[in-house]
Coordinates of N, CA and C in Angstrom, one line a residue:
H1 N 0.8 -1.2 0.0 CA 0.0 0.0 0.0 C 0.9 1.3 0.0
D2 N 0.5 2.2 -0.9 CA 1.2 3.5 -0.9 C 0.4 4.5 -0.1
S3 N -0.7 4.2 0.4 CA -1.6 5.2 1.0 C -1.3 5.2 2.5
D4 N -1.7 6.3 3.1 CA -1.6 6.4 4.6 C -2.9 7.0 5.1
I5 N -3.0 7.1 6.5 CA -4.1 7.6 7.1 C -3.7 8.8 8.0
D6 N -4.3 9.9 7.8 CA -4.0 11.1 8.6 C -5.1 11.2 9.6
L7 N -4.8 11.2 10.9 CA -5.8 11.2 11.9 C -5.6 12.3 12.9
L8 N -6.6 13.2 13.0 CA -6.6 14.3 14.0 C -7.5 13.8 15.2
I9 N -6.9 13.8 16.4 CA -7.7 13.5 17.6 C -7.8 14.8 18.4
L10 N -9.1 15.3 18.6 CA -9.3 16.5 19.4 C -9.8 16.1 20.8
L11 N -9.1 16.6 21.8 CA -9.4 16.2 23.2 C -10.2 17.4 23.8
D12 N -11.3 17.2 24.4 CA -12.0 18.2 25.2 C -11.6 18.1 26.6
E13 N -10.3 18.5 26.9 CA -9.7 18.4 28.2 C -9.0 19.8 28.5
Q14 N -8.6 20.0 29.7 CA -7.9 21.2 30.0 C -6.4 21.2 29.6
E15 N -5.9 20.0 29.6 CA -4.5 19.8 29.3 C -4.2 18.5 28.6
L16 N -3.2 18.5 27.8 CA -2.7 17.2 27.1 C -1.4 16.8 27.7
T17 N -1.4 15.7 28.4 CA -0.2 15.2 29.0 C 0.5 14.2 28.1
P18 N 1.8 14.0 28.2 CA 2.5 13.0 27.4 C 1.9 11.6 27.6
E19 N 1.4 11.3 28.8 CA 0.8 10.0 29.1 C -0.5 9.8 28.3
T20 N -1.3 10.9 28.3 CA -2.5 10.8 27.5 C -2.3 10.6 26.0
E21 N -1.3 11.4 25.5 CA -1.0 11.3 24.1 C -0.5 9.9 23.8
F22 N 0.4 9.3 24.7 CA 0.9 8.0 24.4 C -0.2 7.0 24.5
A23 N -1.1 7.1 25.4 CA -2.2 6.2 25.5 C -3.1 6.2 24.3
L24 N -3.2 7.3 23.6 CA -4.0 7.4 22.4 C -3.2 6.9 21.2
R25 N -1.9 7.1 21.2 CA -1.1 6.7 20.0 C -0.8 5.2 20.0
R26 N -0.6 4.7 21.2 CA -0.1 3.3 21.2 C -1.0 2.3 20.5
P27 N -2.3 2.2 20.7 CA -3.1 1.3 19.9 C -3.1 1.5 18.4
L28 N -2.9 2.8 18.1 CA -2.8 3.1 16.6 C -1.5 2.6 16.0
S29 N -0.4 2.7 16.8 CA 0.8 2.1 16.4 C 0.7 0.6 16.2
E30 N 0.1 0.0 17.1 CA -0.1 -1.5 17.0 C -1.0 -1.8 15.7
L31 N -2.0 -1.1 15.5 CA -2.9 -1.3 14.3 C -2.1 -1.0 13.0
E32 N -1.3 0.0 13.1 CA -0.4 0.3 11.9 C 0.5 -0.8 11.6
A33 N 1.1 -1.5 12.6 CA 2.0 -2.6 12.3 C 1.2 -3.8 11.8
Q34 N 0.0 -4.0 12.3 CA -0.9 -5.1 11.8 C -1.3 -5.0 10.4
V35 N -1.7 -3.8 10.0 CA -2.3 -3.6 8.7 C -1.3 -3.1 7.6
G36 N -0.2 -2.6 8.1 CA 0.9 -2.2 7.1 C 0.5 -0.9 6.5
V37 N -0.3 0.0 7.1 CA -0.6 1.3 6.6 C -0.2 2.3 7.6
A38 N 0.5 3.3 7.2 CA 1.0 4.4 8.1 C -0.2 5.2 8.6
I39 N -0.2 5.4 9.9 CA -1.2 6.2 10.5 C -0.5 7.4 11.2
N40 N -0.7 8.6 10.5 CA -0.1 9.8 11.0 C -1.1 10.5 12.0
T41 N -0.8 10.5 13.2 CA -1.7 11.0 14.3 C -1.3 12.3 14.8
L42 N -2.2 13.2 14.9 CA -2.0 14.5 15.5 C -3.0 14.7 16.6
V43 N -2.5 14.9 17.9 CA -3.4 15.0 19.0 C -3.3 16.4 19.5
V44 N -4.5 17.1 19.6 CA -4.6 18.5 19.9 C -5.8 18.7 20.8
L45 N -5.6 19.7 21.7 CA -6.8 20.1 22.6 C -7.8 20.8 21.7
K46 N -9.1 20.4 21.9 CA -10.1 21.0 21.1 C -10.1 22.5 21.1
R47 N -10.0 23.1 22.3 CA -10.0 24.6 22.5 C -8.8 25.2 21.7
V48 N -7.7 24.5 21.7 CA -6.5 25.0 20.9 C -6.8 25.0 19.4
W49 N -7.4 23.8 19.0 CA -7.7 23.7 17.6 C -8.7 24.7 17.1
E50 N -9.7 25.0 17.9 CA -10.7 26.0 17.5 C -10.2 27.4 17.5
S51 N -9.0 27.7 18.1 CA -8.5 29.0 18.2 C -7.4 29.3 17.2
I52 N -7.0 28.3 16.4 CA -6.0 28.5 15.4 C -6.5 28.5 14.0
T53 N -5.8 29.1 13.1 CA -6.1 29.0 11.7 C -4.8 28.9 11.0
T54 N -4.5 27.7 10.4 CA -3.3 27.4 9.7 C -3.7 26.8 8.4
P55 N -2.8 26.7 7.4 CA -3.2 25.9 6.2 C -3.7 24.5 6.5
L56 N -3.1 23.8 7.5 CA -3.5 22.5 7.8 C -4.9 22.5 8.4
S57 N -5.2 23.4 9.3 CA -6.5 23.4 9.9 C -7.6 23.8 8.9
V58 N -7.3 24.7 8.0 CA -8.2 25.0 7.0 C -8.5 23.8 6.1
N59 N -7.5 23.1 5.7 CA -7.6 21.9 4.9 C -8.4 20.8 5.6
I60 N -8.1 20.6 6.9 CA -8.8 19.5 7.6 C -10.3 19.9 7.8
N61 N -10.5 21.2 8.2 CA -11.9 21.6 8.3 C -12.7 21.5 7.1
R62 N -12.1 21.7 5.9 CA -12.7 21.6 4.6 C -12.9 20.2 4.1
E63 N -11.9 19.4 4.3 CA -11.9 18.0 3.7 C -11.9 16.9 4.6
G64 N -11.8 17.2 5.9 CA -11.8 16.1 6.9 C -13.1 15.4 7.0
I65 N -13.0 14.1 7.5 CA -14.2 13.3 7.7 C -14.3 13.0 9.2
V66 N -15.4 13.4 9.8 CA -15.5 13.2 11.3 C -15.9 11.7 11.5
L67 N -15.1 11.1 12.4 CA -15.4 9.7 12.8 C -16.0 9.6 14.1

């Protein structure tokens, strides 16, 4: 496979700790190894995401699929 999956995880929390980020990314890493497809994961606080405007955020807001 030449494709990959870009995944944005928005957390409705006050802070994002390294432990929380690791807990979210670990199962995805295991899945990535099982299926052989790269999963690029970005973990962001929801309030931070809603307060920024970047080319990436514009693209995701326009083309992203909510899961």
